[in-house]
Tab-separated table of C-alpha atoms in Angstrom:
chain	number	residue	atom	x	y	z
A	1	MET	CA	155.981	207.051	121.727
A	2	ARG	CA	158.601	205.378	123.849
A	3	ARG	CA	158.274	201.796	124.885
A	4	PRO	CA	158.649	200.650	128.445
A	5	THR	CA	162.079	199.048	128.683
A	6	TRP	CA	160.900	195.539	129.296
A	7	TYR	CA	159.056	195.576	125.959
A	8	ARG	CA	162.297	196.074	124.115
A	9	PRO	CA	164.189	193.071	122.826
A	10	ASP	CA	166.832	191.612	125.104
A	11	THR	CA	169.858	193.090	123.328
A	12	GLY	CA	172.350	190.807	125.062
A	13	LEU	CA	170.411	187.756	123.979
A	14	THR	CA	170.108	189.029	120.404
A	15	ILE	CA	173.848	189.700	120.217
A	16	ARG	CA	174.706	186.263	121.571
A	17	MET	CA	172.306	184.690	119.113
A	18	ILE	CA	173.785	186.617	116.183
A	19	MET	CA	177.287	185.645	117.263
A	20	THR	CA	176.309	181.982	117.484
A	21	MET	CA	174.743	182.049	114.037
A	22	VAL	CA	177.686	183.897	112.478
A	23	PHE	CA	180.095	181.502	114.120
A	24	LEU	CA	178.165	178.475	112.876
A	25	LEU	CA	177.964	179.838	109.340
A	26	ALA	CA	181.673	180.682	109.313
A	27	LEU	CA	182.520	177.262	110.687
A	28	TYR	CA	180.530	175.453	108.012
A	29	ALA	CA	181.782	177.704	105.233
A	30	ALA	CA	185.387	177.136	106.299
A	31	PHE	CA	184.793	173.423	106.633
A	32	ILE	CA	183.300	173.124	103.175
A	33	LEU	CA	186.089	175.246	101.672
A	34	VAL	CA	188.809	173.157	103.303
A	35	LEU	CA	187.148	169.902	102.387
A	36	GLY	CA	186.385	171.145	98.891
A	37	SER	CA	190.042	171.942	98.274
A	38	VAL	CA	190.928	168.318	99.017
A	39	THR	CA	188.080	166.359	97.511
A	40	HIS	CA	184.706	166.864	95.914
A	41	SER	CA	183.210	163.527	96.796
A	42	PHE	CA	181.564	164.952	99.920
A	43	ILE	CA	178.960	166.640	97.709
A	44	ILE	CA	176.942	163.464	97.971
A	45	PHE	CA	176.652	164.002	101.722
A	46	VAL	CA	175.477	167.561	101.216
A	47	LEU	CA	172.732	166.161	99.001
A	48	ILE	CA	171.824	163.388	101.451
A	49	ALA	CA	171.718	165.875	104.312
A	50	LEU	CA	169.585	168.235	102.221
A	51	VAL	CA	167.082	165.471	101.527
A	52	LEU	CA	167.030	164.451	105.186
A	53	ALA	CA	166.522	168.037	106.313
A	54	GLY	CA	163.748	168.495	103.779
A	55	LEU	CA	162.019	165.340	104.979
A	56	GLN	CA	162.470	166.492	108.534
A	57	LEU	CA	160.901	169.860	107.774
A	58	PHE	CA	157.853	168.279	106.182
A	59	TYR	CA	157.395	165.166	108.285
A	60	ALA	CA	158.931	165.875	111.684
A	61	ASP	CA	155.594	167.199	112.896
A	62	LYS	CA	153.744	164.052	111.855
A	63	ILE	CA	156.408	161.807	113.351
A	64	ALA	CA	156.475	163.747	116.606
A	65	LEU	CA	152.695	163.686	116.936
A	66	PHE	CA	152.579	160.015	116.015
A	67	SER	CA	155.292	159.050	118.475
A	68	MET	CA	153.483	160.955	121.215
A	69	ASN	CA	150.288	159.168	120.208
A	70	ALA	CA	148.631	162.567	119.999
A	71	ARG	CA	145.203	163.163	118.525
A	72	GLU	CA	143.762	166.336	117.119
A	73	VAL	CA	140.947	167.776	119.195
A	74	SER	CA	138.033	169.916	118.077
A	75	PRO	CA	136.805	173.098	119.761
A	76	GLN	CA	133.889	171.059	121.150
A	77	GLN	CA	136.212	168.512	122.746
A	78	ALA	CA	138.512	171.052	124.395
A	79	PRO	CA	136.644	174.367	124.556
A	80	ASP	CA	138.778	175.882	127.310
A	81	LEU	CA	142.052	175.054	125.604
A	82	TYR	CA	140.734	176.460	122.334
A	83	ALA	CA	139.520	179.651	123.974
A	84	MET	CA	142.974	180.191	125.489
A	85	VAL	CA	144.886	179.521	122.277
A	86	GLU	CA	142.468	181.616	120.208
A	87	ARG	CA	143.051	184.657	122.386
A	88	LEU	CA	146.815	184.122	122.239
A	89	ALA	CA	146.723	183.713	118.463
A	90	GLN	CA	144.802	186.964	118.227
A	91	GLN	CA	147.255	188.646	120.549
A	92	ALA	CA	150.241	187.353	118.562
A	93	ASN	CA	148.526	188.062	115.240
A	94	LEU	CA	148.986	184.459	114.126
A	95	PRO	CA	146.530	182.122	112.439
A	96	MET	CA	144.983	179.574	114.773
A	97	PRO	CA	147.264	176.544	115.089
A	98	LYS	CA	145.911	173.011	115.218
A	99	ILE	CA	145.552	171.598	118.724
A	100	TYR	CA	146.643	168.094	119.625
A	101	ILE	CA	146.419	166.301	122.941
A	102	ALA	CA	148.634	163.380	123.915
A	103	ASP	CA	147.413	160.952	126.546
A	104	THR	CA	150.359	160.701	128.879
A	105	SER	CA	150.968	161.666	132.450
A	106	VAL	CA	154.331	163.217	131.544
A	107	PRO	CA	153.715	166.959	131.681
A	108	ASN	CA	154.859	168.504	128.423
A	109	ALA	CA	153.899	170.664	125.482
A	110	PHE	CA	155.493	171.354	122.128
A	111	ALA	CA	154.969	173.250	118.932
A	112	THR	CA	155.712	171.866	115.508
A	113	GLY	CA	154.978	172.503	111.837
A	114	ARG	CA	157.190	174.086	109.208
A	115	ASN	CA	155.441	177.465	109.153
A	116	GLU	CA	152.661	179.363	110.884
A	117	ARG	CA	150.016	178.043	108.490
A	118	ASN	CA	150.916	174.451	109.334
A	119	ALA	CA	151.595	175.020	112.994
A	120	VAL	CA	150.522	172.510	115.613
A	121	ILE	CA	150.554	172.872	119.363
A	122	CYS	CA	150.490	169.636	121.291
A	123	VAL	CA	149.918	169.333	125.020
A	124	THR	CA	149.865	166.237	127.193
A	125	THR	CA	147.038	165.408	129.549
A	126	GLY	CA	149.706	165.374	132.260
A	127	ILE	CA	150.475	169.063	131.822
A	128	MET	CA	146.779	169.954	131.677
A	129	ASN	CA	146.120	168.183	134.944
A	130	ARG	CA	149.081	169.680	136.696
A	131	LEU	CA	148.915	173.358	135.756
A	132	ASN	CA	146.299	175.929	136.579
A	133	ASN	CA	144.808	178.139	133.863
A	134	ALA	CA	147.315	180.984	134.142
A	135	GLU	CA	150.284	178.585	134.026
A	136	MET	CA	148.799	176.618	131.151
A	137	GLU	CA	148.313	179.819	129.207
A	138	ALA	CA	151.941	180.812	129.810
A	139	VAL	CA	153.102	177.470	128.421
A	140	LEU	CA	150.865	177.879	125.366
A	141	ALA	CA	152.230	181.399	124.863
A	142	HIS	CA	155.768	179.963	124.970
A	143	GLU	CA	154.827	177.531	122.184
A	144	MET	CA	153.080	180.320	120.303
A	145	THR	CA	156.322	182.307	120.345
A	146	HIS	CA	158.189	179.338	118.875
A	147	ILE	CA	155.757	179.522	115.954
A	148	LEU	CA	156.100	183.294	115.748
A	149	ASN	CA	159.900	183.056	115.696
A	150	ARG	CA	159.908	180.251	113.090
A	151	ASP	CA	161.994	178.144	115.408
A	152	ILE	CA	161.238	174.851	113.652
A	153	LEU	CA	162.628	176.168	110.376
A	154	ILE	CA	165.643	177.803	111.973
A	155	MET	CA	166.575	174.797	114.083
A	156	THR	CA	166.137	172.487	111.087
A	157	ILE	CA	168.557	174.621	109.080
A	158	ALA	CA	170.986	174.715	111.976
A	159	THR	CA	170.855	170.965	112.496
A	160	PHE	CA	171.062	170.313	108.751
A	161	PHE	CA	174.730	171.293	108.729
A	162	ALA	CA	175.439	169.393	111.911
A	163	MET	CA	173.794	166.371	110.320
A	164	MET	CA	175.892	166.753	107.172
A	165	VAL	CA	179.144	166.966	109.121
A	166	GLN	CA	178.168	163.868	111.085
A	167	LEU	CA	177.441	161.960	107.895
A	168	ILE	CA	180.858	162.888	106.520
A	169	LEU	CA	182.516	161.953	109.792
A	170	ARG	CA	180.881	158.531	109.839
A	171	SER	CA	181.788	157.800	106.264
A	172	LEU	CA	185.378	158.880	106.916
A	173	TYR	CA	185.454	156.595	109.921
A	174	TRP	CA	184.335	153.581	107.927
A	175	THR	CA	186.583	154.472	105.002
A	176	GLY	CA	189.537	154.684	107.351
A	177	LEU	CA	188.621	151.478	109.134
A	178	PHE	CA	188.489	149.444	105.987
A	179	GLY	CA	191.487	151.030	104.416
A	180	GLY	CA	189.729	152.559	101.473
A	181	PHE	CA	192.383	155.285	101.353
A	182	GLY	CA	192.861	155.146	97.679
A	183	GLY	CA	189.134	155.475	97.138
A	184	GLY	CA	186.799	158.385	97.330
A	185	TYR	CA	188.952	160.644	99.406
A	186	GLY	CA	192.137	160.505	97.438
A	187	GLY	CA	190.904	162.354	94.412
A	188	ARG	CA	193.344	165.220	94.359
A	189	ARG	CA	196.246	163.804	96.269
A	190	GLY	CA	199.427	163.647	94.319
A	191	ARG	CA	201.367	160.909	96.019
A	192	ASN	CA	199.978	157.970	97.871
A	193	ASP	CA	202.330	158.039	100.862
A	194	ASN	CA	200.964	161.425	101.881
A	195	GLY	CA	197.486	159.979	101.758
A	196	ALA	CA	197.329	158.537	105.226
A	197	GLY	CA	198.483	161.774	106.846
A	198	ALA	CA	196.087	163.946	104.867
A	199	PHE	CA	193.259	161.564	105.648
A	200	LEU	CA	194.000	161.713	109.355
A	201	ILE	CA	193.968	165.517	109.287
A	202	ILE	CA	190.648	165.607	107.441
A	203	PHE	CA	189.247	163.108	109.886
A	204	LEU	CA	190.383	165.149	112.885
A	205	VAL	CA	189.127	168.432	111.427
A	206	THR	CA	185.754	166.865	110.682
A	207	ALA	CA	185.548	165.420	114.177
A	208	ILE	CA	186.303	168.779	115.762
A	209	VAL	CA	183.841	170.606	113.524
A	210	SER	CA	181.239	167.999	114.386
A	211	VAL	CA	181.649	168.457	118.137
A	212	VAL	CA	181.817	172.243	117.958
A	213	SER	CA	178.797	172.478	115.672
A	214	PHE	CA	176.857	170.189	117.982
A	215	ILE	CA	177.571	172.402	120.971
A	216	MET	CA	176.808	175.546	118.997
A	217	THR	CA	173.454	174.324	117.685
A	218	ARG	CA	172.528	173.378	121.233
A	219	THR	CA	173.572	176.853	122.353
A	220	LEU	CA	171.403	178.377	119.660
A	221	SER	CA	168.510	176.192	120.756
A	222	ARG	CA	168.875	177.420	124.349
A	223	TYR	CA	168.907	181.044	123.222
A	224	ARG	CA	165.711	180.428	121.323
A	225	GLU	CA	164.158	178.943	124.424
A	226	TYR	CA	165.004	182.107	126.328
A	227	ALA	CA	163.464	184.113	123.498
A	228	ALA	CA	160.299	182.007	123.651
A	229	ASP	CA	160.166	182.519	127.424
A	230	ARG	CA	160.354	186.271	126.853
A	231	GLY	CA	157.640	186.016	124.232
A	232	SER	CA	155.433	184.135	126.650
A	233	ALA	CA	155.902	186.838	129.274
A	234	LEU	CA	155.062	189.511	126.683
A	235	LEU	CA	151.919	187.744	125.519
A	236	THR	CA	150.593	186.940	128.964
A	237	GLY	CA	151.893	190.083	130.649
A	238	SER	CA	153.197	188.010	133.511
A	239	PRO	CA	156.616	186.308	133.607
A	240	GLY	CA	155.655	184.795	136.949
A	241	ASN	CA	153.048	182.531	135.359
A	242	LEU	CA	155.607	180.797	133.163
A	243	ALA	CA	158.142	180.620	135.989
A	244	SER	CA	155.613	178.905	138.187
A	245	ALA	CA	154.666	176.498	135.384
A	246	LEU	CA	158.333	175.618	134.796
A	247	MET	CA	158.812	174.869	138.482
A	248	LYS	CA	155.860	172.507	138.521
A	249	ILE	CA	156.901	170.739	135.318
A	250	SER	CA	160.547	170.309	136.197
A	251	ASP	CA	159.634	168.980	139.623
A	252	SER	CA	157.752	166.125	138.095
A	253	ILE	CA	160.056	165.472	135.153
A	254	SER	CA	163.587	165.374	136.477
A	255	GLY	CA	162.812	163.090	139.353
A	256	GLY	CA	166.308	161.627	139.171
A	257	ARG	CA	165.448	159.489	136.199
A	258	ILE	CA	168.181	158.423	133.793
A	259	PRO	CA	167.222	159.344	130.245
A	260	ASN	CA	167.192	156.714	127.528
A	261	LYS	CA	167.530	159.242	124.803
A	262	ASP	CA	170.757	159.401	122.836
A	263	LEU	CA	172.595	162.635	123.492
A	264	ARG	CA	173.378	163.158	119.802
A	265	ASP	CA	169.801	162.631	118.779
A	266	ALA	CA	169.094	166.178	117.628
A	267	GLN	CA	165.435	166.465	116.728
A	268	PRO	CA	164.051	169.920	116.041
A	269	ALA	CA	160.562	168.751	116.976
A	270	SER	CA	161.424	167.551	120.430
A	271	ALA	CA	163.771	170.484	120.827
A	272	LEU	CA	160.732	172.725	121.012
A	273	MET	CA	159.182	171.079	124.017
A	274	ILE	CA	158.430	173.337	126.917
A	275	ALA	CA	160.840	171.322	129.011
A	276	PRO	CA	162.968	168.435	127.819
A	277	LEU	CA	162.862	165.099	129.564
A	278	ALA	CA	166.036	165.721	131.508
A	279	VAL	CA	167.572	169.047	132.331
A	280	ASN	CA	170.662	169.040	134.439
A	281	GLY	CA	171.238	171.776	136.910
A	282	ASP	CA	174.972	171.940	136.319
A	283	ASP	CA	176.480	174.209	133.701
A	284	LEU	CA	178.456	171.513	131.901
A	285	GLY	CA	175.338	169.441	131.335
A	286	GLU	CA	173.549	172.541	130.117
A	287	LEU	CA	176.167	173.035	127.395
A	288	PHE	CA	174.914	169.904	125.679
A	289	SER	CA	171.205	170.302	126.205
A	290	THR	CA	168.550	171.952	124.046
A	291	HIS	CA	166.993	173.790	126.966
A	292	PRO	CA	168.537	176.007	129.601
A	293	SER	CA	168.170	174.706	133.123
A	294	THR	CA	164.894	175.571	134.786
A	295	GLN	CA	166.817	177.586	137.335
A	296	HIS	CA	168.396	179.799	134.652
A	297	ARG	CA	165.093	180.262	132.867
A	298	ILE	CA	163.365	181.337	136.050
A	299	GLU	CA	166.186	183.756	136.832
A	300	LYS	CA	165.721	185.397	133.418
A	301	LEU	CA	161.967	185.602	133.854
A	302	MET	CA	162.331	187.170	137.254
A	303	ALA	CA	164.762	189.724	135.816
A	304	MET	CA	162.058	190.589	133.322
A	305	GLN	CA	159.530	190.989	136.108
A	306	ALA	CA	161.929	193.387	137.831
A	307	GLN	CA	162.210	195.403	134.598
A	308	MET	CA	158.447	195.600	134.378
A	309	GLU	CA	158.163	196.849	137.932
A	310	ALA	CA	160.766	199.523	137.240
A	311	ALA	CA	159.176	200.650	133.964
A	312	PRO	CA	159.106	204.457	133.995
A	313	ARG	CA	156.001	206.327	132.919
A	314	THR	CA	156.368	207.463	129.339
A	315	HIS	CA	153.437	209.778	129.205
B	1	MET	CA	157.372	190.583	112.448
B	2	GLY	CA	160.258	191.071	110.060
B	3	PHE	CA	162.692	188.459	108.802
B	4	PHE	CA	165.429	189.504	111.196
B	5	ASP	CA	163.080	189.635	114.126
B	6	ALA	CA	162.146	186.038	113.471
B	7	LEU	CA	165.745	185.023	112.796
B	8	PHE	CA	167.007	186.454	116.046
B	9	GLY	CA	163.937	185.560	118.044
B	10	ARG	CA	163.535	189.104	119.222
B	11	THR	CA	159.839	188.660	119.870
B	12	LYS	CA	159.201	192.308	119.992
B	13	PRO	CA	155.530	192.989	120.423
B	14	VAL	CA	153.982	191.856	117.185
B	15	SER	CA	152.322	194.827	115.672
B	16	PRO	CA	151.514	198.283	116.909
B	17	ALA	CA	147.876	198.728	117.766
B	18	LYS	CA	145.864	200.267	114.953
B	19	ASN	CA	143.411	202.627	116.527
B	20	GLU	CA	142.154	204.946	113.790
B	21	ARG	CA	139.929	202.587	111.857
B	22	LEU	CA	137.803	202.173	114.954
B	23	PHE	CA	135.733	205.204	113.925
B	24	ALA	CA	134.370	203.326	110.919
B	25	ILE	CA	131.852	201.654	113.226
B	26	SER	CA	129.948	204.973	113.370
B	27	THR	CA	128.955	204.769	109.698
B	28	ALA	CA	128.235	201.068	110.106
B	29	GLU	CA	125.848	201.860	112.963
B	30	ASP	CA	123.910	204.098	110.622
B	31	THR	CA	123.655	201.373	107.988
B	32	LEU	CA	122.677	198.752	110.555
B	33	ARG	CA	119.922	200.982	111.952
B	34	THR	CA	118.448	202.063	108.646
B	35	GLU	CA	118.891	198.936	106.543
B	36	GLU	CA	118.951	196.044	109.004
B	37	GLU	CA	116.718	197.426	111.742
B	38	MET	CA	119.434	196.664	114.237
B	39	GLN	CA	119.812	198.939	117.214
B	40	SER	CA	122.889	199.616	119.238
B	41	ALA	CA	122.518	197.773	122.526
B	42	ASN	CA	123.926	200.913	124.154
B	43	THR	CA	126.847	198.987	125.472
B	44	SER	CA	130.314	198.179	124.269
B	45	GLY	CA	133.595	197.121	125.749
B	46	ILE	CA	137.315	197.158	125.333
B	47	CYS	CA	139.337	194.036	126.052
B	48	PHE	CA	143.019	194.033	126.913
B	49	ARG	CA	145.653	191.869	128.471
B	50	GLY	CA	146.720	193.233	131.812
B	51	ILE	CA	150.328	193.252	132.931
B	52	ALA	CA	151.251	191.935	136.330
B	53	SER	CA	153.230	194.985	137.377
B	54	THR	CA	152.731	197.997	139.592
B	55	PRO	CA	153.230	200.644	136.868
B	56	PHE	CA	150.591	199.039	134.694
B	57	ARG	CA	148.139	198.693	137.562
B	58	GLN	CA	148.654	202.393	138.319
B	59	ILE	CA	147.884	203.362	134.745
B	60	GLN	CA	144.798	201.197	134.752
B	61	GLN	CA	143.631	202.703	138.039
B	62	GLU	CA	144.207	206.245	136.800
B	63	LEU	CA	142.297	205.490	133.635
B	64	GLU	CA	139.352	204.078	135.559
B	65	ASP	CA	139.288	207.057	137.912
B	66	LEU	CA	139.471	209.448	134.985
B	67	LEU	CA	136.586	207.698	133.262
B	68	LYS	CA	134.455	207.738	136.381
B	69	VAL	CA	134.989	211.478	136.716
B	70	ALA	CA	134.207	212.021	133.053
B	71	ALA	CA	131.085	209.883	133.322
B	72	LYS	CA	129.643	212.114	136.024
B	73	ASP	CA	128.591	214.782	133.514
B	74	THR	CA	127.117	212.361	131.011
B	75	PRO	CA	124.625	209.504	131.151
B	76	MET	CA	127.527	207.134	130.462
B	77	THR	CA	128.564	204.488	132.974
B	78	VAL	CA	131.750	202.459	133.107
B	79	ARG	CA	132.457	199.143	134.787
B	80	PRO	CA	135.685	197.171	134.887
B	81	PHE	CA	135.510	193.411	134.504
B	82	GLU	CA	137.891	190.459	134.359
B	83	ASP	CA	136.874	187.434	132.323
B	84	THR	CA	137.595	183.773	132.998
B	85	LEU	CA	140.574	183.828	130.612
B	86	GLY	CA	142.250	186.520	132.673
B	87	TYR	CA	141.656	189.366	130.242
B	88	LYS	CA	140.601	192.788	131.506
B	89	TRP	CA	137.572	194.625	130.236
B	90	MET	CA	136.199	198.101	130.488
B	91	ILE	CA	132.526	198.104	129.676
B	92	PHE	CA	130.667	201.283	128.820
B	93	ASP	CA	126.939	201.931	128.756
B	94	SER	CA	125.568	204.934	126.964
B	95	THR	CA	122.555	205.706	124.813
B	96	ASP	CA	124.760	207.856	122.610
B	97	PHE	CA	126.558	205.505	120.217
B	98	GLN	CA	128.990	208.179	119.127
B	99	GLU	CA	130.036	208.614	122.732
B	100	LEU	CA	130.748	204.897	123.054
B	101	VAL	CA	133.011	204.997	120.008
B	102	THR	CA	134.816	208.102	121.216
B	103	ILE	CA	135.402	206.766	124.719
B	104	ILE	CA	136.742	203.435	123.432
B	105	HIS	CA	139.057	205.272	121.079
B	106	MET	CA	140.212	207.482	123.921
B	107	VAL	CA	140.960	204.571	126.252
B	108	SER	CA	142.913	202.658	123.625
B	109	GLN	CA	144.805	205.799	122.619
B	110	GLN	CA	145.707	206.341	126.263
B	111	LEU	CA	147.137	202.830	126.529
B	112	ILE	CA	149.018	203.281	123.254
B	113	ASP	CA	150.475	206.602	124.437
B	114	GLU	CA	151.637	205.015	127.664
B	115	GLY	CA	153.490	202.440	125.574
B	116	TYR	CA	151.140	199.548	126.306
B	117	GLY	CA	149.321	199.459	122.967
B	118	GLU	CA	150.321	195.835	122.405
B	119	GLN	CA	148.169	194.799	125.335
B	120	LEU	CA	145.025	195.806	123.452
B	121	LEU	CA	143.110	192.840	122.104
B	122	SER	CA	139.748	193.993	120.848
B	123	ALA	CA	136.860	196.384	121.090
B	124	VAL	CA	133.402	194.867	121.026
B	125	PHE	CA	130.202	196.656	120.029
B	126	ARG	CA	126.889	195.041	120.727
B	127	PHE	CA	123.810	195.466	118.572
B	128	ASN	CA	120.383	193.905	118.914
B	129	ASP	CA	118.511	192.483	115.963
B	130	VAL	CA	114.739	192.804	115.617
B	131	ASN	CA	114.276	189.922	118.056
B	132	SER	CA	116.652	191.531	120.557
B	133	LYS	CA	119.213	188.807	119.939
B	134	PRO	CA	122.809	190.015	120.244
B	135	VAL	CA	124.957	190.737	117.217
B	136	TYR	CA	128.523	191.736	117.970
B	137	PHE	CA	131.051	193.598	115.921
B	138	ILE	CA	134.585	192.945	117.052
B	139	TYR	CA	137.464	195.268	116.245
B	140	ASN	CA	140.868	193.595	116.313
B	141	TYR	CA	143.584	196.113	117.236
B	142	LYS	CA	146.424	194.054	115.770
B	143	ARG	CA	144.770	193.899	112.387
B	144	GLY	CA	142.822	197.143	112.410
B	145	MET	CA	139.864	195.132	111.095
B	146	PHE	CA	136.301	194.407	112.113
B	147	TYR	CA	134.330	191.204	111.901
B	148	PRO	CA	130.863	190.141	112.980
B	149	PHE	CA	130.194	187.629	115.730
B	150	VAL	CA	126.680	186.235	116.072
B	151	PRO	CA	126.380	183.543	118.735
B	152	ARG	CA	123.373	181.272	118.453
B	153	PRO	CA	120.809	181.915	121.184
B	154	ASP	CA	121.544	178.638	122.934
B	155	SER	CA	125.082	179.686	123.517
B	156	HIS	CA	125.967	176.730	125.719
B	157	SER	CA	126.633	174.741	122.587
B	158	ARG	CA	128.992	177.488	121.437
B	159	ASN	CA	127.568	177.688	117.962
B	160	ARG	CA	127.824	180.674	115.704
B	161	ASN	CA	125.321	181.805	113.163
B	162	ASN	CA	127.758	181.820	110.258
B	163	PRO	CA	125.209	182.642	107.529
B	164	ASP	CA	124.181	185.795	109.367
B	165	GLU	CA	127.796	186.741	109.985
B	166	LEU	CA	128.706	186.356	106.320
B	167	ARG	CA	125.665	188.309	105.244
B	168	LEU	CA	126.428	191.157	107.649
B	169	ALA	CA	130.009	191.271	106.446
B	170	THR	CA	128.724	191.810	102.915
B	171	VAL	CA	126.180	194.410	103.960
B	172	LEU	CA	128.820	196.407	105.832
B	173	GLY	CA	131.625	195.754	103.377
B	174	LYS	CA	131.620	199.397	102.302
B	175	ASP	CA	131.406	200.880	105.773
B	176	LEU	CA	133.873	198.779	107.727
B	177	PRO	CA	137.417	197.601	107.104
B	178	MET	CA	136.338	193.961	107.189
B	179	GLU	CA	138.702	191.118	108.111
B	180	ARG	CA	139.181	189.128	104.905
B	181	GLU	CA	140.632	186.003	106.464
B	182	TYR	CA	137.661	184.141	107.876
B	183	GLU	CA	139.926	182.038	110.059
B	184	ARG	CA	140.670	185.196	112.004
B	185	TRP	CA	137.057	185.760	112.900
B	186	TYR	CA	137.800	184.558	116.399
B	187	ALA	CA	134.789	183.931	118.563
B	188	MET	CA	134.485	185.585	121.952
B	189	TRP	CA	132.243	183.371	124.044
B	190	ASP	CA	130.547	184.343	127.263
B	191	LEU	CA	130.849	188.055	126.630
B	192	PRO	CA	130.042	190.066	129.741
B	193	PHE	CA	127.465	192.203	127.939
């Protein structure tokens, strides 16, 4: 049995994702090796970052739901939503996630939870009012794919390293500022007059690694969004439904508002929203954002539709 | 979904449709008739997710035409249906239960052969209990498992008769590959038959 082409994974996307992951791993490994050859005192930051990442994995869902003021709904309270998600869960062979609704006019949806057993899908009343059934289902299928792909876990691991590097960078900054050169970072240095130079190099290397890892985790996040878009199209059988939903959502979100959110504030939970609060159309802005621009996402979805139309008969 | 599939977000269609275990419902029908006094309601359906593309629509059309031709020589009838959630149905009526099973297997096999097996959601067989109340057996293609679905008569409240469902699952435990995870006994409300 041959599969129609559009069923097959997007090889280009997979390759780019693998390359990003390999690059990130190599970067962190090299960074730790270099740092480890100079001093061992950074181990404490690895531990702190580990604890933070662990907390994030277990509590990010609760924090996200709390900050959205979302409440869990029962099948009786939201029968239509349940019916939709149940069918999708069946289709994706996943256990039924919990359903939360947040009372806000901002149209959005996100998935959270560390694994498929603890998965939660949250939608806002704004998105429910704005989208029709087919579009709503496409959005839910996008979130379902995030669960299927274990995106929460993967993005937490990816941001764990970025978080660690940032911690080290900040501590280096304060150490440098207050002249603690002879302190924690001088462990293996032979002579003190070389200290300042070595410190500066470590500081610069850490800064560069921090920026590069930030951009790369964001890149990874965007690839995973594309993957979730594909998954949505596979589950619903119609890329057009998601494309149309994205158009409606982005119209009402990026109404020229200036975001209050800190750019460096990498949160895996919010990273899995269907559309972030501000997506820039320009490519430079996209480099730093968790989601591809709506325009790029729609282009990909339409390419998928074209593939479906051209699917040759296999039988 | 393997580790690497998840890691690289490949979202290939989750699991190939399992078609073969469908035939188990034939033995179950025998048990239901003799031990539970439940009769086949002479109707059953297959539910799948359509694809918004011309090739898929062609396949669907061909399949429907084929079935209509095939139905001419038998007392079987076929009717297509689309439910409120956007899923497609093919509903078959026949007094011969074996024929219902065979035709549903044939349709799903056809979709699998065309490469669209992942679109298959479920096959639903309706039985009537002694009071002519519906009792459904749902076959999930992803899992290759059956489970019972007994909606309460006043189905507006969307209540299920769980005690009956659990009992039936035990009665048919030997005949049917029964879904063990109760949380996957997904309801299917407002069934078109």
